[in-house]
CSV table of C-alpha atoms in Angstrom, one decimal:
chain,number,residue,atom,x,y,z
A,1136,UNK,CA,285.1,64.5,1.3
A,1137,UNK,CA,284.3,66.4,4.7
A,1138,UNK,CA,283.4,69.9,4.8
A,1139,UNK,CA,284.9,72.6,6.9
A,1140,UNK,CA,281.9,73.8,9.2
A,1141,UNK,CA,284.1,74.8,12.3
A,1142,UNK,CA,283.5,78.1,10.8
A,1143,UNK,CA,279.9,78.6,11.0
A,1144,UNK,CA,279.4,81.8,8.3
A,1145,UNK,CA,278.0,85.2,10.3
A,1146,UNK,CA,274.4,85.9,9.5
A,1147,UNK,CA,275.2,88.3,6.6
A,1148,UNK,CA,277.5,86.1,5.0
A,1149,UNK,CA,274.8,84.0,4.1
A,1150,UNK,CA,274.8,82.9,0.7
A,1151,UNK,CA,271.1,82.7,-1.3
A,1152,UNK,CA,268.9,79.8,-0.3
A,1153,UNK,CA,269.0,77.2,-3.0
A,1154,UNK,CA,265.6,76.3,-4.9
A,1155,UNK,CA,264.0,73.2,-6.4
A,1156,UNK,CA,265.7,74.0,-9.9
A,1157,UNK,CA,268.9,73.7,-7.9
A,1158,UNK,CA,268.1,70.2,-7.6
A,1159,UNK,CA,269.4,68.3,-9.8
A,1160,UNK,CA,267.7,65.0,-10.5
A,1161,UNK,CA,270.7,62.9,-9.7
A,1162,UNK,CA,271.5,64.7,-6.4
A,1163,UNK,CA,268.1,64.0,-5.6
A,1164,UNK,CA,268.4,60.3,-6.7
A,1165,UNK,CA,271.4,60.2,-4.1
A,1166,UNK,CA,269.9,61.8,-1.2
A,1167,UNK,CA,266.5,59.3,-1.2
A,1168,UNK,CA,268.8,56.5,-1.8
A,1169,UNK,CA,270.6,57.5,0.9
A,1170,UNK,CA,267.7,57.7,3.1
A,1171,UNK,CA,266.3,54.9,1.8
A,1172,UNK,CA,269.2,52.5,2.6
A,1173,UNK,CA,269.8,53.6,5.7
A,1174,UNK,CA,266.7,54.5,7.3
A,1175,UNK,CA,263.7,52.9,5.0
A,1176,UNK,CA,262.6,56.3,4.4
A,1177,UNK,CA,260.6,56.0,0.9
A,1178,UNK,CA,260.5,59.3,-1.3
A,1179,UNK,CA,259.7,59.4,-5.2
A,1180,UNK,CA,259.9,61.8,-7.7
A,1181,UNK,CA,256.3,63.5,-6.1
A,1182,UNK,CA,258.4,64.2,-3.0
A,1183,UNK,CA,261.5,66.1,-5.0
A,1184,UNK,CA,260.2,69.8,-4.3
A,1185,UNK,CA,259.4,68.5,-0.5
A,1186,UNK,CA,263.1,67.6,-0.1
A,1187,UNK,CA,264.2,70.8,-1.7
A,1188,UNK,CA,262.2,73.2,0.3
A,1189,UNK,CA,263.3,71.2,3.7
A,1190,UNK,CA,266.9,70.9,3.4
A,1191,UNK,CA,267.1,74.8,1.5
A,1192,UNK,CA,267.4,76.5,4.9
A,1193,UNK,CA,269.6,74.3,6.8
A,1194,UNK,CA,271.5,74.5,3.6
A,1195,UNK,CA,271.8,78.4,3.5
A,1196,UNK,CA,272.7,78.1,7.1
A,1197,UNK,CA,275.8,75.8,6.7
A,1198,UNK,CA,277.0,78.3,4.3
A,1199,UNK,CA,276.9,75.9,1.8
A,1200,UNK,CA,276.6,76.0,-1.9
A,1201,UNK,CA,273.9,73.6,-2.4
A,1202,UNK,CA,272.6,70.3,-2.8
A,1203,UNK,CA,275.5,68.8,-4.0
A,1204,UNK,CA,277.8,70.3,-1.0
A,1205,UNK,CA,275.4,68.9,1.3
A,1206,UNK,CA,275.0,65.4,-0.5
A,1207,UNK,CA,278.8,65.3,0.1
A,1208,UNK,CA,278.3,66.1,4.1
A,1209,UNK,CA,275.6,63.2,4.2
A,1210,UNK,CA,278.3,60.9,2.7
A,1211,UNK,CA,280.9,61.9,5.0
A,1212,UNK,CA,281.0,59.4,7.8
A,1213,UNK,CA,282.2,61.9,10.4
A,1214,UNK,CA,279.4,63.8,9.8
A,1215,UNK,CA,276.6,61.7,11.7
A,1216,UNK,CA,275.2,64.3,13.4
A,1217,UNK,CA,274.2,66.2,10.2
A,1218,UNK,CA,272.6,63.3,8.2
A,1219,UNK,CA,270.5,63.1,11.6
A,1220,UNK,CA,269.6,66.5,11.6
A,1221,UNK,CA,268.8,65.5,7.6
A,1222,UNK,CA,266.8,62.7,9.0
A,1223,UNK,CA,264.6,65.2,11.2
A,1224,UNK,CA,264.2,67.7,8.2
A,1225,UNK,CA,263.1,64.9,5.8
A,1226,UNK,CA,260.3,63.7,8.7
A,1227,UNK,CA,257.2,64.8,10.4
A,1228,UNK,CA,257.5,64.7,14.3
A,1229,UNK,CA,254.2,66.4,14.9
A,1230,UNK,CA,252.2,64.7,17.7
A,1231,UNK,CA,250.3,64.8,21.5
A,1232,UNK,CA,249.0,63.7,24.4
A,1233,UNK,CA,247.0,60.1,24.2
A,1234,UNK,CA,246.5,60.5,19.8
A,1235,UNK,CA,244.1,58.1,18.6
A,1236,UNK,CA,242.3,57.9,22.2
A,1237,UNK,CA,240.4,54.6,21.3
A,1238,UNK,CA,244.0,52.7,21.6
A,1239,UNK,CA,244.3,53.6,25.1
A,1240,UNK,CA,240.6,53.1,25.9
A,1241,UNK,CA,241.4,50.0,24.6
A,1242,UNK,CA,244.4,49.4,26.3
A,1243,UNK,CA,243.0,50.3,30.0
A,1244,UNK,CA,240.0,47.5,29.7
A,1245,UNK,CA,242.6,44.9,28.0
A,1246,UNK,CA,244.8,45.4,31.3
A,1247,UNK,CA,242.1,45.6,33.3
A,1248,UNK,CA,240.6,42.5,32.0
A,1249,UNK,CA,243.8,40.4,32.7
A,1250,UNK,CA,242.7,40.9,36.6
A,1251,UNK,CA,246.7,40.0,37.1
A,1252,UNK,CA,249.5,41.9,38.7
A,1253,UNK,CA,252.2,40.2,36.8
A,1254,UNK,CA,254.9,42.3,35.3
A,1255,UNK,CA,253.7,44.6,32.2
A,1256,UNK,CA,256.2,45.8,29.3
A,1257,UNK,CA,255.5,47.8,27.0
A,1258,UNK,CA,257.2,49.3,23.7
A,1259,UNK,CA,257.0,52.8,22.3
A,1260,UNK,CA,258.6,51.9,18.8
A,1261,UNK,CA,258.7,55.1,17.0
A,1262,UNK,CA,258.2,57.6,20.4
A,1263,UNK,CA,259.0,61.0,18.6
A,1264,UNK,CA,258.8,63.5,21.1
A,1265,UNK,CA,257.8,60.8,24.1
A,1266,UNK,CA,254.0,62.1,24.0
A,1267,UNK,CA,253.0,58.6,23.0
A,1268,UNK,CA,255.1,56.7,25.7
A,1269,UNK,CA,254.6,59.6,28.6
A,1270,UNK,CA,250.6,59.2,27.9
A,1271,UNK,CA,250.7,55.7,28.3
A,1272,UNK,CA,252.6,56.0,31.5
A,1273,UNK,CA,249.7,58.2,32.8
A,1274,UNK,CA,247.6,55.9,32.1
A,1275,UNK,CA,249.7,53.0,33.9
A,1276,UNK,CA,250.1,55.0,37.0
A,1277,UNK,CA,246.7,55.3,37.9
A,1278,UNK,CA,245.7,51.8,37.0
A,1279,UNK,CA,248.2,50.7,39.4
A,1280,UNK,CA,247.2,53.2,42.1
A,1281,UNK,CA,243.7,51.9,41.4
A,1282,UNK,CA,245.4,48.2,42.1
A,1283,UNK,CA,244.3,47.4,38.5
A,1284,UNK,CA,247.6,46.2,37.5
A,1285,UNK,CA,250.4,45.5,39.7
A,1286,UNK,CA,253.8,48.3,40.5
A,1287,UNK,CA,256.6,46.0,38.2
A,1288,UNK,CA,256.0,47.8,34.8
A,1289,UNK,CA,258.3,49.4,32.2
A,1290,UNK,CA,257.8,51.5,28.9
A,1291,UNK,CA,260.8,51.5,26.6
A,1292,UNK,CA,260.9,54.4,24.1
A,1293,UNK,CA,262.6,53.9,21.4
A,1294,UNK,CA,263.4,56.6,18.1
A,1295,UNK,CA,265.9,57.2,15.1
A,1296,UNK,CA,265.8,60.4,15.8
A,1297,UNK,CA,268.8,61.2,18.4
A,1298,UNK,CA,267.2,65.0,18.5
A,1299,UNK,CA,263.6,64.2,19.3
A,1300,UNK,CA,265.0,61.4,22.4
A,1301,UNK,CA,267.5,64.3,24.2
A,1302,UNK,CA,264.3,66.9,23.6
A,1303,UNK,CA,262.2,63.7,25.1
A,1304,UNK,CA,263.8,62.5,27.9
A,1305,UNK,CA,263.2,66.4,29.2
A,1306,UNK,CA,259.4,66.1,29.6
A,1307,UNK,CA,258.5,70.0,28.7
A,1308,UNK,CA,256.0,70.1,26.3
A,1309,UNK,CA,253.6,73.0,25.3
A,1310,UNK,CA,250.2,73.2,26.4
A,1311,UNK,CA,248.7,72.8,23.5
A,1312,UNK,CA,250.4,69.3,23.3
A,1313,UNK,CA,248.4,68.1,25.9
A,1314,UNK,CA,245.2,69.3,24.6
A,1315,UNK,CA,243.4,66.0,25.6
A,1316,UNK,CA,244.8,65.3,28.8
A,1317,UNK,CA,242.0,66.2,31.1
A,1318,UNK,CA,242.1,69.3,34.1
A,1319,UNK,CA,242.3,66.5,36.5
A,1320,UNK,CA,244.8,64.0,34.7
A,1321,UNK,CA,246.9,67.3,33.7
A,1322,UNK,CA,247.0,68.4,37.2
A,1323,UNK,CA,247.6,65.0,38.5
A,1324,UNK,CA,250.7,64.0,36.4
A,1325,UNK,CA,252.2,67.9,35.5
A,1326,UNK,CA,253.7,70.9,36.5
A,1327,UNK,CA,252.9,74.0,34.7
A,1328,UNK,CA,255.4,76.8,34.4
A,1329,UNK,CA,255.2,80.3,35.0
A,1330,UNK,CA,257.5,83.5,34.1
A,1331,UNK,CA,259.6,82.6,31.4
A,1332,UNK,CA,258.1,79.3,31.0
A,1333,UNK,CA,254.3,79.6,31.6
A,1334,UNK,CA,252.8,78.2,28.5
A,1335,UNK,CA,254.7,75.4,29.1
A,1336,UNK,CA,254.3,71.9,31.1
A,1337,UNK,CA,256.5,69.3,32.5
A,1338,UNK,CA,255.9,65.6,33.2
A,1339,UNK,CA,256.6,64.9,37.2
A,1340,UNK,CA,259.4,62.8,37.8
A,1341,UNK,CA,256.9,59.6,39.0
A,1342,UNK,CA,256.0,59.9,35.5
A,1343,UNK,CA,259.0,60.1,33.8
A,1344,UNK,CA,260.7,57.7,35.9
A,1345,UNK,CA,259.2,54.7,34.5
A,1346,UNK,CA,260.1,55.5,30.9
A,1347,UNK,CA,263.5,54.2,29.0
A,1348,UNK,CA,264.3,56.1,26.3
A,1349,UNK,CA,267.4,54.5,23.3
A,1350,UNK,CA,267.5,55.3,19.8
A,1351,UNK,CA,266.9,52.3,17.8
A,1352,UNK,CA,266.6,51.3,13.5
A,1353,UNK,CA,263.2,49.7,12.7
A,1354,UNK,CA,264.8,49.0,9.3
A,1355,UNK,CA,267.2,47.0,10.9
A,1356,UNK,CA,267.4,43.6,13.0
A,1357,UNK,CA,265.9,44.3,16.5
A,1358,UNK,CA,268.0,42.7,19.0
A,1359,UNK,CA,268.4,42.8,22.5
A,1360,UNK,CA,264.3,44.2,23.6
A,1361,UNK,CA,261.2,42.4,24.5
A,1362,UNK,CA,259.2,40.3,24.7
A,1363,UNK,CA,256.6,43.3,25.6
A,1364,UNK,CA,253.3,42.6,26.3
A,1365,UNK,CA,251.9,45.8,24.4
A,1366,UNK,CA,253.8,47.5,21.4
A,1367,UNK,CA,253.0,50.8,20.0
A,1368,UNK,CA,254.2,51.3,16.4
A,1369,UNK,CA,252.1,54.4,15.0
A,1370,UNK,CA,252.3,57.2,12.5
A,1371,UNK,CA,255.8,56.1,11.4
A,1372,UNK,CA,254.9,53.2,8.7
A,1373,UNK,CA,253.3,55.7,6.1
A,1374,UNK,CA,257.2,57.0,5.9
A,1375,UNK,CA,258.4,53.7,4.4
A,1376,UNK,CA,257.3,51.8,1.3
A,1377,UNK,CA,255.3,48.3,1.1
A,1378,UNK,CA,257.9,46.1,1.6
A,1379,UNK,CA,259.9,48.0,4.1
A,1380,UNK,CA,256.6,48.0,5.9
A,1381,UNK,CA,255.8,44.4,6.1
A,1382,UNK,CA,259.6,44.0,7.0
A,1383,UNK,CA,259.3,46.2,9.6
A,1384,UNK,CA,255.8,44.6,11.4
A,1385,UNK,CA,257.5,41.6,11.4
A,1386,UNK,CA,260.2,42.4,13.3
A,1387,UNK,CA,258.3,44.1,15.6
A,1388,UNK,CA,255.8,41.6,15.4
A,1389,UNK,CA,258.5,39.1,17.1
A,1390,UNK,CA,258.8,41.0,19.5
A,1391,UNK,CA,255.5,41.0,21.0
A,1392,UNK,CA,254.0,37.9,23.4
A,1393,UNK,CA,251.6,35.2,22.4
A,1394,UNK,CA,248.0,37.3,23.4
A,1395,UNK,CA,249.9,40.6,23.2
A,1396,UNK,CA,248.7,43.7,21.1
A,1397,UNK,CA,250.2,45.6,18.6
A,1398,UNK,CA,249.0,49.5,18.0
A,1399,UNK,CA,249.1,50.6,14.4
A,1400,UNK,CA,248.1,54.4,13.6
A,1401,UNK,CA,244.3,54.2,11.7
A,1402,UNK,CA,245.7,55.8,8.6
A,1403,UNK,CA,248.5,53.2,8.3
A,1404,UNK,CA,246.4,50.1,6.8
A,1405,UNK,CA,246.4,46.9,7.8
A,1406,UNK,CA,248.9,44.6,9.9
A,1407,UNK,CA,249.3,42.0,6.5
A,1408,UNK,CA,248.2,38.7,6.8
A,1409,UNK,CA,251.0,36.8,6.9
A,1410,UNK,CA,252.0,38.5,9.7
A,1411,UNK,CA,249.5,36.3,12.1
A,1412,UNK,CA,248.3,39.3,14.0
A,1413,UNK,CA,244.3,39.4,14.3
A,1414,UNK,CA,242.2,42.7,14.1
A,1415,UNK,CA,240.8,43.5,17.2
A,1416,UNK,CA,239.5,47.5,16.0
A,1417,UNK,CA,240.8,49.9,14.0
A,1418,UNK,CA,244.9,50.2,14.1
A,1419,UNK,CA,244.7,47.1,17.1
A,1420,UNK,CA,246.0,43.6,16.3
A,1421,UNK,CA,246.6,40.5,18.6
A,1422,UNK,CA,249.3,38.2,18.2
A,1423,UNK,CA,247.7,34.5,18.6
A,1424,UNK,CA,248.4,32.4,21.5
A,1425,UNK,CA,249.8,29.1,20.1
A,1426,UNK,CA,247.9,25.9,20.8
């Protein structure tokens, strides 16, 4: 079934905004099924009035009739770019500048430790916005201006989310998103804009430069990246249920060198046992080196 949105309705045209009693139970069985098979994105019954309320707007703004018209646009394989936009509704990209800053504390005396110049990679595996993998960036241009680590070294952000990677690869963020970045890191790694864009700040080119962006399914094989040295996978497990989770670890966990790290957001549990990583501190595990 495909839907006929070459059309878009003017703004008074717009029908009512659909509600949670709208929802029908099976629509809503579809939809998390849906997003669940595709994605790993896990959403129970709790999560029904969630949905509603996040898909009601964009919805009314199709010009749609409801949850069941939009259901049908979701199934429609010519429609990708909606069940992304879907995606995106149904997820919370809120982040900033170096979040959790214990993992990059972290991170700077594991690399400085190494005392080696050998190449570095590193893996942004659910990069949002590209806070995450621009912070770390900072971080690696000055430890190789310092002559910490040497110049061959490579971040590779990676997202579902086609949206939040074309918005990434920009480097404009608002202030506020760089409320941790200090005056002198700030100044040494940004430009701030003025007239139309003051409020605003953009990641210089040397910065941006060193950072790969793709979009790229945690819930499905990884093929093709790595081995990295350090691997960032934060604040996008508590999306999926248990055993999506340890799924997904492992596969990143593959992908990671023997005496590499992995990066788990705090609030997102444990790396699980079988996995073979060991804790270093909170939301830091090692893989083992093989003997």
């Amino acid at each position: 079934m495909s839907l006929d949105l070459s059309h878009p309705p003017v703004l008074g045209a717009l029908p009512p905004q659909p509600t949670v009693d709208d929802f029908s139970d099976r629509t809503f069985g579809r939809i998390t099924a849906l997003m669940y098979e595709t994605v790993g994105l896990s959403m129970n019954e709790t999560k029904k009035s969630l949905v509603a309320s996040r898909l009601a707007p964009r919805i009314q703004r199709l010009g749609l009739r409801g949850y069941d018209d939009y259901l049908a646009l979701l199934l429609d394989e010519h429609e990708a770019a909606e069940f992304q936009m879907a995606v995106d509704l149904l997820t919370t990209n809120e982040t900033y500048f170096f979040r959790e800053p214990h993992h990059f504390e972290l991170l700077e005396k594991e690399l400085i430790a190494r005392h080696s110049r050998a190449p570095l990679a590193l893996w942004s595996a659910a990069s949002s916005f590209g806070d995450e993998a621009y912070s770390t960036a900072m971080l690696l241009t000055e430890l190789q201006k310092s002559g910490q680590i040497g110049p061959d070294w490579s971040i590779l952000a990676t997202d579902i989310s086609h949206r939040v990677l074309l918005s990434a690869k920009e480097g404009v963020y608002p202030v506020d998103r760089l409320r941790h970045v200090s005056p002198e890191r700030l100044k040494r790694h940004c430009l701030r804009g003025d007239g139309p864009a003051e409020g605003q700040v953009m990641v210089k080119e040397e910065v941006r430069s060193r950072v790969r962006f793709g979009q790229l399914n945690l819930c499905r094989p990884i093929t093709g990246i790595g081995p990295f040295d350090i691997v960032f996978l934060r604040n996008v497990l508590i999306y999926f249920d248990a055993e999506t989770k340890r799924a997904v670890i492992d596969r990143v966990a593959a992908t990671i060198k023997p005496g590499g790290i992995l990066f788990m957001g705090t609030a997102e549990g444990r790396a699980h046992a079988e996995s073979g990583l060991e804790p270093l501190v909170p939301g830091a595990f090692r893989k083992p080196v093989k003997r």
